[in-house]
PDB file of C-alpha atoms in Angstrom:
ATOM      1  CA  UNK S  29      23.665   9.886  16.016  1.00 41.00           C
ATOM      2  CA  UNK S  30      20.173  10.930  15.423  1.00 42.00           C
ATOM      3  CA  UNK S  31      17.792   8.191  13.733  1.00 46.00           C
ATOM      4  CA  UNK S  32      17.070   9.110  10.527  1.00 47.00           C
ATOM      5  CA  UNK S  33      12.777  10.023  11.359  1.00 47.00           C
ATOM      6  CA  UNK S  34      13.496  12.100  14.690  1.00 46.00           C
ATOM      7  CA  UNK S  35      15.488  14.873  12.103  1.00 45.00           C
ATOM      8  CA  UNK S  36      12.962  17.940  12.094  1.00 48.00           C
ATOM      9  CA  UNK S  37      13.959  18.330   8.032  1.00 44.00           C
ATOM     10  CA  UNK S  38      12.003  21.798   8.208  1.00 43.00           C
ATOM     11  CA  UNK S  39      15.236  22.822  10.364  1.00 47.00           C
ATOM     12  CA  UNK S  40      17.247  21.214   8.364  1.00 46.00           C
ATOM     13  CA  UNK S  41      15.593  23.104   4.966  1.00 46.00           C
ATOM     14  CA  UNK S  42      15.703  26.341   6.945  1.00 47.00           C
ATOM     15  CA  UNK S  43      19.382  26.234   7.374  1.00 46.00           C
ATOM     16  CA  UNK S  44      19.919  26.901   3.698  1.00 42.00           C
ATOM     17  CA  UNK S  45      23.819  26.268   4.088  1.00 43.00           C
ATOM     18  CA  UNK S  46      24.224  29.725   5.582  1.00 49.00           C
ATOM     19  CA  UNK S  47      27.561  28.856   6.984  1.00 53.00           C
ATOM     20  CA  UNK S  48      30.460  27.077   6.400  1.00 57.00           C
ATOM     21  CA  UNK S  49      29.728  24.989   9.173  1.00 62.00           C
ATOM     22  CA  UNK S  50      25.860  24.454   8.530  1.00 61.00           C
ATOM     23  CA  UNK S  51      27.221  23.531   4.821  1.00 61.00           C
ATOM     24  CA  UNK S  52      29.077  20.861   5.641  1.00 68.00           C
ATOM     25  CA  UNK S  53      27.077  19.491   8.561  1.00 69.00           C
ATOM     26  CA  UNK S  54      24.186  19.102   5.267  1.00 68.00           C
ATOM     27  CA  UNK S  55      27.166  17.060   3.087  1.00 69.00           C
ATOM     28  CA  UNK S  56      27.474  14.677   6.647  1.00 73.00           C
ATOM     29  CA  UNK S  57      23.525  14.598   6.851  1.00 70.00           C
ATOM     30  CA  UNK S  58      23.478  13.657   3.141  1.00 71.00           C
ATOM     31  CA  UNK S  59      26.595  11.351   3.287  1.00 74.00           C
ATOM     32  CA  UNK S  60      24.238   9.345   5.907  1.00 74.00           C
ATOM     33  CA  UNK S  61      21.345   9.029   4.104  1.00 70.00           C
ATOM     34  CA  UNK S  62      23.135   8.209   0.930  1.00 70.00           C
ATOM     35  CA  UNK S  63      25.057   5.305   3.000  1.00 75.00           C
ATOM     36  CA  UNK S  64      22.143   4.010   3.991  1.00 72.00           C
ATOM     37  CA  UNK S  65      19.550   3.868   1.586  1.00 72.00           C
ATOM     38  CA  UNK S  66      22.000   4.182  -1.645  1.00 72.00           C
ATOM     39  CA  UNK S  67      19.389   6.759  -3.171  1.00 71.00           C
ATOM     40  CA  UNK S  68      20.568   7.797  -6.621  1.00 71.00           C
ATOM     41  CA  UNK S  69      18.932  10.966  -5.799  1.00 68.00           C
ATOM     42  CA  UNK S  70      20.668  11.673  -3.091  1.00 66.00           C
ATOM     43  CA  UNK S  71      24.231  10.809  -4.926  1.00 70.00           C
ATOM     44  CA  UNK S  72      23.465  13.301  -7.821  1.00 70.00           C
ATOM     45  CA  UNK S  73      22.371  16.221  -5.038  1.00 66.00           C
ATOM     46  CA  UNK S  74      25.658  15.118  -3.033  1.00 65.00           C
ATOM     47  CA  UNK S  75      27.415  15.473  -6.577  1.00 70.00           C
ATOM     48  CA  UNK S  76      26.324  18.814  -7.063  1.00 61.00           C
ATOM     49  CA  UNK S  77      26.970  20.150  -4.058  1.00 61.00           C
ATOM     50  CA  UNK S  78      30.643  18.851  -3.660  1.00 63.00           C
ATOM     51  CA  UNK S  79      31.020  20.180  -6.816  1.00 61.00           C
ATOM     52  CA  UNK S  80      31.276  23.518  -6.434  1.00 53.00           C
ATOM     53  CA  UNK S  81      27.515  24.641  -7.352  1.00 46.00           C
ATOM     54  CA  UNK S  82      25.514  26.888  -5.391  1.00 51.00           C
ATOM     55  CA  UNK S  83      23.233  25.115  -2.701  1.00 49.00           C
ATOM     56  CA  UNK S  84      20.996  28.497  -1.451  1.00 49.00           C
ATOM     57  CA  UNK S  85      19.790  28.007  -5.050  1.00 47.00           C
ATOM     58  CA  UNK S  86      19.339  24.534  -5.695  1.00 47.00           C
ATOM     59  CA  UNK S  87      16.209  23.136  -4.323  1.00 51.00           C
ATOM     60  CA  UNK S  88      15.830  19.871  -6.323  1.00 56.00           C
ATOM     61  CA  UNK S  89      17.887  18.239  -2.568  1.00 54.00           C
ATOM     62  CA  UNK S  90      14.934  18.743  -0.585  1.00 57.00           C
ATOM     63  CA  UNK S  91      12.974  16.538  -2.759  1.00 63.00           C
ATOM     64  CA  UNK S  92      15.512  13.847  -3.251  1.00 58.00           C
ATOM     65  CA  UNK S  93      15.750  13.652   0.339  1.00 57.00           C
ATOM     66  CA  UNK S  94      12.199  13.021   0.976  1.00 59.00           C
ATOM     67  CA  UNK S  95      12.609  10.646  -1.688  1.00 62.00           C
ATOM     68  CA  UNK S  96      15.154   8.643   0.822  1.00 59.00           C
ATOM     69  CA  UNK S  97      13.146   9.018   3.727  1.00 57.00           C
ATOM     70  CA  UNK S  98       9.950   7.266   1.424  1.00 61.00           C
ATOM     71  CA  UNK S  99      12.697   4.575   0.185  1.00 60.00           C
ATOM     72  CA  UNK S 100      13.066   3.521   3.846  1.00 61.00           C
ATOM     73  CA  UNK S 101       9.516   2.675   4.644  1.00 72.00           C
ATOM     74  CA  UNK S 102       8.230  -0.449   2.821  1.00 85.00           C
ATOM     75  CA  UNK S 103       5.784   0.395  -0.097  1.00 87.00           C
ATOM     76  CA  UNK S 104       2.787  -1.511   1.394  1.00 92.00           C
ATOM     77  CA  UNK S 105       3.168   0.556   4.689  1.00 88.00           C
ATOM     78  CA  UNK S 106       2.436   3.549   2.910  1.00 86.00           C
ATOM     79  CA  UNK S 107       0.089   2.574  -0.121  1.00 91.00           C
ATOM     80  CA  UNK S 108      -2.184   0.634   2.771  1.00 92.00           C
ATOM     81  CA  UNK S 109      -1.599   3.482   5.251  1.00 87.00           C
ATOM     82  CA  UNK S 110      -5.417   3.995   5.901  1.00 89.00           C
ATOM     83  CA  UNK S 111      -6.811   1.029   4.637  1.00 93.00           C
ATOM     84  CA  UNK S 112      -6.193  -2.252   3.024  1.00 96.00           C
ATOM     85  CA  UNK S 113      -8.456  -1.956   0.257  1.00 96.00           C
ATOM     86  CA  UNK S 114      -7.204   0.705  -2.202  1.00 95.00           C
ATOM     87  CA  UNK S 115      -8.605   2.329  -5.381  1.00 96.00           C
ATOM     88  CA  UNK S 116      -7.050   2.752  -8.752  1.00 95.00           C
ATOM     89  CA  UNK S 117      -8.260   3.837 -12.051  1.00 95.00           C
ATOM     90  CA  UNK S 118      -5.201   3.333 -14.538  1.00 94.00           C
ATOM     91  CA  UNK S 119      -3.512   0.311 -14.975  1.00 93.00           C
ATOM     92  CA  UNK S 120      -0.435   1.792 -15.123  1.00 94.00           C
ATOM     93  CA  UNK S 121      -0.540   2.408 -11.563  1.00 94.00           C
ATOM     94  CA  UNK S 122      -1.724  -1.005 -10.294  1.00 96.00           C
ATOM     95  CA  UNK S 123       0.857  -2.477 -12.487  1.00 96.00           C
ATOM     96  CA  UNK S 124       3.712  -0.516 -10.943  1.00 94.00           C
ATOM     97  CA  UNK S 125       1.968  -1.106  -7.375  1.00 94.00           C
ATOM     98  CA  UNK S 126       1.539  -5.006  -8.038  1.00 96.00           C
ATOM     99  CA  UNK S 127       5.265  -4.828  -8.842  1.00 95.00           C
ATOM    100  CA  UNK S 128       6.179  -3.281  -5.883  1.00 93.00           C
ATOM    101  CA  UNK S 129       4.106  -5.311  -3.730  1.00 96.00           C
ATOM    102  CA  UNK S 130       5.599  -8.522  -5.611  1.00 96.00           C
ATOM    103  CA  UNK S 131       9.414  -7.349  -4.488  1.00 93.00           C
ATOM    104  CA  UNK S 132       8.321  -7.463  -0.244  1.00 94.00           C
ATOM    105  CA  UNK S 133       7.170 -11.159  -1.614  1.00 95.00           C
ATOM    106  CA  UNK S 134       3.100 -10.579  -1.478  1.00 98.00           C
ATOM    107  CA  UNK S 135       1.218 -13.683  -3.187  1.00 98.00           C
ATOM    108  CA  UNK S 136      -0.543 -11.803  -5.792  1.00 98.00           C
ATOM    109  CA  UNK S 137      -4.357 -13.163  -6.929  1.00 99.00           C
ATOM    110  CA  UNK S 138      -5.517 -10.994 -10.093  1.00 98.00           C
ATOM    111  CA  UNK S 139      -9.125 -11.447 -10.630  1.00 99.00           C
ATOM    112  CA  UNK S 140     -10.295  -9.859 -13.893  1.00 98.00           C
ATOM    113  CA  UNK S 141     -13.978  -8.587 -13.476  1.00 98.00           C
ATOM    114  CA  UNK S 142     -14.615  -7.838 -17.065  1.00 98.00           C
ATOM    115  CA  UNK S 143     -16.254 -10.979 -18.613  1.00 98.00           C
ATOM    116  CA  UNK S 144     -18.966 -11.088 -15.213  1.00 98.00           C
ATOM    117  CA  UNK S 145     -22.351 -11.315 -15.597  1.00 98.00           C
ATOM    118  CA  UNK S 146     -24.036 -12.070 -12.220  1.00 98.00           C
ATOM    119  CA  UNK S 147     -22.928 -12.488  -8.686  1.00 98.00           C
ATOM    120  CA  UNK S 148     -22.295 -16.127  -9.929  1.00 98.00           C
ATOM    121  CA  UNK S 149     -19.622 -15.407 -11.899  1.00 99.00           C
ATOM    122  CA  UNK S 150     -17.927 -13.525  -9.335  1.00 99.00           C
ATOM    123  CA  UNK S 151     -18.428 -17.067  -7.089  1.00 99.00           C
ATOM    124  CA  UNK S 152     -17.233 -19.106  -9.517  1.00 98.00           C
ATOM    125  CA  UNK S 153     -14.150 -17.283 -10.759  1.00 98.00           C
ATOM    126  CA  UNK S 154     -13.030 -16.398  -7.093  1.00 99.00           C
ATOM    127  CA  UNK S 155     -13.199 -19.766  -6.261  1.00 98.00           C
ATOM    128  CA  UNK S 156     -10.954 -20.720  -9.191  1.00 98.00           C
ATOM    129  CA  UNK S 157      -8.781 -18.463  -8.719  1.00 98.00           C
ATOM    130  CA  UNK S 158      -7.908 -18.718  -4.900  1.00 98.00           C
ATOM    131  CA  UNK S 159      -8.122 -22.343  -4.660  1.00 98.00           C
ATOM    132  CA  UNK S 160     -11.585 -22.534  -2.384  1.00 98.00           C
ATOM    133  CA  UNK S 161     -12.983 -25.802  -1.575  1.00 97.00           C
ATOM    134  CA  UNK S 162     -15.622 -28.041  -3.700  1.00 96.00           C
ATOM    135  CA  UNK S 163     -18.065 -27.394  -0.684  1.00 96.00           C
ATOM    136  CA  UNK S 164     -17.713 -23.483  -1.210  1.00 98.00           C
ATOM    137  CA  UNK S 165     -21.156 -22.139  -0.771  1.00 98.00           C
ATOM    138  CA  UNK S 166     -20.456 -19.549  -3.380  1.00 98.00           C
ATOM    139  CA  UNK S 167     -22.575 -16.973  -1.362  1.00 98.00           C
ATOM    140  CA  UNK S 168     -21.029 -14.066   0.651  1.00 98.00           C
ATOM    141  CA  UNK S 169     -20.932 -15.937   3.570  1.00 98.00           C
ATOM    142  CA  UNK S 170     -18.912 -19.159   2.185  1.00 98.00           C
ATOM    143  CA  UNK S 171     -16.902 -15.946   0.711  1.00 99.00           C
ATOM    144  CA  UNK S 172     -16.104 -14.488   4.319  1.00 98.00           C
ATOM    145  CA  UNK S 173     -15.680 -17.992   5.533  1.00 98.00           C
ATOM    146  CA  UNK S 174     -13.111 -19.318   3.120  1.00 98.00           C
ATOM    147  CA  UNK S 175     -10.917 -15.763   2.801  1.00 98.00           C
ATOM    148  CA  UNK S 176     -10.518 -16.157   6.469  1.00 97.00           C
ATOM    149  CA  UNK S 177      -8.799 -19.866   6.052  1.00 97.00           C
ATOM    150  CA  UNK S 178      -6.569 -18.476   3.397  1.00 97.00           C
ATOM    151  CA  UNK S 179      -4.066 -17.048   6.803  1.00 96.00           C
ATOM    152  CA  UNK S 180      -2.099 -17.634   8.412  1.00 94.00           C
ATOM    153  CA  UNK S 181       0.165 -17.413   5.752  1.00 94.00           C
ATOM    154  CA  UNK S 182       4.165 -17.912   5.110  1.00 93.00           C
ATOM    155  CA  UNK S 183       3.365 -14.949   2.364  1.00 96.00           C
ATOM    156  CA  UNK S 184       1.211 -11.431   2.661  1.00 98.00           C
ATOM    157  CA  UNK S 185      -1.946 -11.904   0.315  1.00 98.00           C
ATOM    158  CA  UNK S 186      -3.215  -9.189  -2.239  1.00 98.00           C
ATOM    159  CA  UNK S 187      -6.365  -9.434  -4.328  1.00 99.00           C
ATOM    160  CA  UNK S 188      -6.026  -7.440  -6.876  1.00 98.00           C
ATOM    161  CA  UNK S 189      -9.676  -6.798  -8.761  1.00 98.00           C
ATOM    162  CA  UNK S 190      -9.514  -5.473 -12.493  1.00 98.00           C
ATOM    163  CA  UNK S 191     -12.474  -3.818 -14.245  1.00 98.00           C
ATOM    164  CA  UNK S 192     -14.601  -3.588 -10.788  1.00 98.00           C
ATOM    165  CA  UNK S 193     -16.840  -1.332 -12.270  1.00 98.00           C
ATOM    166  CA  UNK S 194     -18.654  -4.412 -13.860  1.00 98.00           C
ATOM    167  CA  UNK S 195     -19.590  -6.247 -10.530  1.00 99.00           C
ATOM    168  CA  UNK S 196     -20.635  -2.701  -9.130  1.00 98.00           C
ATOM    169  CA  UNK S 197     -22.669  -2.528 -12.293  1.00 98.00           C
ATOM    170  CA  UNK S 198     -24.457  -5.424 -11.255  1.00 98.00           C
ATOM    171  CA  UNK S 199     -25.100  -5.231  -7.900  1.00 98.00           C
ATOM    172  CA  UNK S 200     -23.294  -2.238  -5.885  1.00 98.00           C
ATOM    173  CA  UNK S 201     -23.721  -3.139  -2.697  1.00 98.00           C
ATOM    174  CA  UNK S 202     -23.111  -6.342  -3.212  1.00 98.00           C
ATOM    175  CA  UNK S 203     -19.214  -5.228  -4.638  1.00 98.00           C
ATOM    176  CA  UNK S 204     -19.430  -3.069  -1.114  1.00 98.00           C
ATOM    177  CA  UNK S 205     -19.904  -5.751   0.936  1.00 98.00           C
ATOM    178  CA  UNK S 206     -17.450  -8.143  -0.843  1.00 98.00           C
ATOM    179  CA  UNK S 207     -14.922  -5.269  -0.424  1.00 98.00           C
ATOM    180  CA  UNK S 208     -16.290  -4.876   3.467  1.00 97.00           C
ATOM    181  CA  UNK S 209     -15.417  -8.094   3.925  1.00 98.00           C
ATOM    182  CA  UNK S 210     -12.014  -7.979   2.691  1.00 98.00           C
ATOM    183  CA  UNK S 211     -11.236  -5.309   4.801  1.00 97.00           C
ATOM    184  CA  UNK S 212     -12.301  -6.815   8.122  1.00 97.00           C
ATOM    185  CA  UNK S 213     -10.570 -10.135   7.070  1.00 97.00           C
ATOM    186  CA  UNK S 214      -7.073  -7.870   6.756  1.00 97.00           C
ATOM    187  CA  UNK S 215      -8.130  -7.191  10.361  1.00 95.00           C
ATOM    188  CA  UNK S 216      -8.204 -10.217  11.509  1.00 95.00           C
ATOM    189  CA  UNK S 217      -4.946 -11.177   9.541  1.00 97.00           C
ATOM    190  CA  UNK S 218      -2.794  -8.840  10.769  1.00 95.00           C
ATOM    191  CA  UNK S 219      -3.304 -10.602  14.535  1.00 94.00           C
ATOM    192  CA  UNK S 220      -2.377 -13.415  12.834  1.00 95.00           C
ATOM    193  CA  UNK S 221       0.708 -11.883  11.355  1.00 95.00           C
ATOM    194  CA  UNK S 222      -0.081 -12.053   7.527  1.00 97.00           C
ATOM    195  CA  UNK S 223      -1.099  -8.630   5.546  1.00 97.00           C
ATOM    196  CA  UNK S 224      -4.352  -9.529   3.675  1.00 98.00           C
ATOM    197  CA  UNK S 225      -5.341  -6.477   1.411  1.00 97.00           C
ATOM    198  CA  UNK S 226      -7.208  -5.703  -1.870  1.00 97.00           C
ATOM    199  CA  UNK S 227      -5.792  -3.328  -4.439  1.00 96.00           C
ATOM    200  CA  UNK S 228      -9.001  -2.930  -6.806  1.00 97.00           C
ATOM    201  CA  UNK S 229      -9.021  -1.194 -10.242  1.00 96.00           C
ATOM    202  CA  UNK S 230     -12.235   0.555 -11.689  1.00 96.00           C
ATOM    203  CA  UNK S 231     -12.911   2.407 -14.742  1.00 97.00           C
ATOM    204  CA  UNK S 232     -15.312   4.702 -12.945  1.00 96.00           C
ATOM    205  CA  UNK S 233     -13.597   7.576 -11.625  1.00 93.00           C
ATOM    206  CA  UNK S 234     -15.961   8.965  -9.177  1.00 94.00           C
ATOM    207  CA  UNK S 235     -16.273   5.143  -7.520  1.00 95.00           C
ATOM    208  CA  UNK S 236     -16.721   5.178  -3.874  1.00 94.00           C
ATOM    209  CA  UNK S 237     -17.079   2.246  -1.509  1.00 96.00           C
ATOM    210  CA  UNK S 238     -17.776   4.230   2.196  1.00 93.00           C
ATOM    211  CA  UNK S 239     -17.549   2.799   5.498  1.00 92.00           C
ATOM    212  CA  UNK S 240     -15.496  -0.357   4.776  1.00 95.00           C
ATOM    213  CA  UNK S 241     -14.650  -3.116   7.613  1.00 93.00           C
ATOM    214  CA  UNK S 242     -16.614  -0.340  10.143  1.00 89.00           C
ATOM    215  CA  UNK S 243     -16.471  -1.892  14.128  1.00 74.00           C
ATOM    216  CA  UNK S 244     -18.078  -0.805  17.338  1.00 78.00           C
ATOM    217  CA  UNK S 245     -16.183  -0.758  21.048  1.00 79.00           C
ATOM    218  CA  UNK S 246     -15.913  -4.416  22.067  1.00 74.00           C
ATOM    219  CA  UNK S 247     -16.109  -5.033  25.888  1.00 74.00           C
ATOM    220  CA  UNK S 248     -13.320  -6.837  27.238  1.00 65.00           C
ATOM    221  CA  UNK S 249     -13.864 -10.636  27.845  1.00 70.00           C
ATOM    222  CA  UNK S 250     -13.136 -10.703  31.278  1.00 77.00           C
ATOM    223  CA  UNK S 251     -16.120  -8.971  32.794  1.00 70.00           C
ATOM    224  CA  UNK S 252     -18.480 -10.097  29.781  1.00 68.00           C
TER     225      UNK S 252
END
């Protein structure tokens, strides 16, 4: 039997149960994916379909199966599919994603921006909040330094920063380069087998933070 992700579904759509035959091969194909991933989607399509509607006129089955084929992959794989630090504006959808990421067991750290002042604040609460050492230099450096001793780890890490906008609106590029940072950490992490990533929510729509965790060709060790 085919895996589920080598199935061209644009064939599959472009059979439009023309046939007997092609009909029921789509109530097998669903029958699979419903065994497997126990979409309620799927079920109601399969419902409606066995049921004696029309399926050249539903469409709502091409959706729900897409749906599946999402349900399969692990949230993080696709909400940190091009980088590990990601951007929200409503809470709403950092809450759902925290709640997601909390279900594949990530070790959520919510740092709340709002009551910061200077780059000292964002030292000190950090600090607090992820358990750094007394001898933490509380300067970008002691930052980089002491993120990169929070992995290995028997749990994927997640910062999660609220109201960002108020460290940008201190010092941009200093929020840049603490998000830079994060993102060449999760780097480094991954080698070590634990997800480090940063899901950061600002109230400034049009925020941008180019160019994060940016690296050059290495050469290889052995001839340098």
């Amino acid at each position: 039997m085919l895996k589920l992700e080598e199935i061209d579904m644009k064939q599959v759509y472009a059979v439009k149960v023309s046939s007997k035959t092609a009909f029921q091969a789509m109530i097998n194909y669903l029958e699979v994916y419903y065994a497997r991933t126990k979409s309620d989607d799927v079920g109601n399509i399969l419902g409606d379909l066995t049921s004696g509607l029309d399926p050249a006129v539903e469409t709502d089955w091409e959706e729900a199966i897409l749906k599946a084929q999402e349900a399969q992959s692990p949230y993080s794989n696709r909400l940190f599919l091009n980088s590990d630090v990601v951007l929200f504006y409503q809470k709403q959808y950092i809450d759902s994603s925290i709640d997601a990421l909390l279900k594949e067991n990530y070790n959520i750290h919510i740092i709340d921006c709002s009551e910061w002042k200077t780059e000292m604040d964002f030292h000190n609460n950090v600090a607090q909040i992820l358990g750094f050492p007394s001898y933490y230099g509380k300067n970008l450096n002691a930052f980089n330094d002491c993120l990169s001793d929070m992995y290995p780890s028997e749990s994927d890490i997640a910062l999660v920063f609220l109201n960002f906008e108020i460290l940008s609106g201190i010092d941009y590029e200093f929020s840049r380069h603490v998000l830079d940072i994060i993102q060449c950490q999760a780097r480094s992490a991954r080698i070590q087998g634990t997800h480090l990533c940063s899901l950061v929510q600002t109230n400034d729509k049009i925020a941008t933070y180019r160019d994060l965790g940016t690296v050059n060709a290495d050469w290889n060790s052995a001839e340098w």
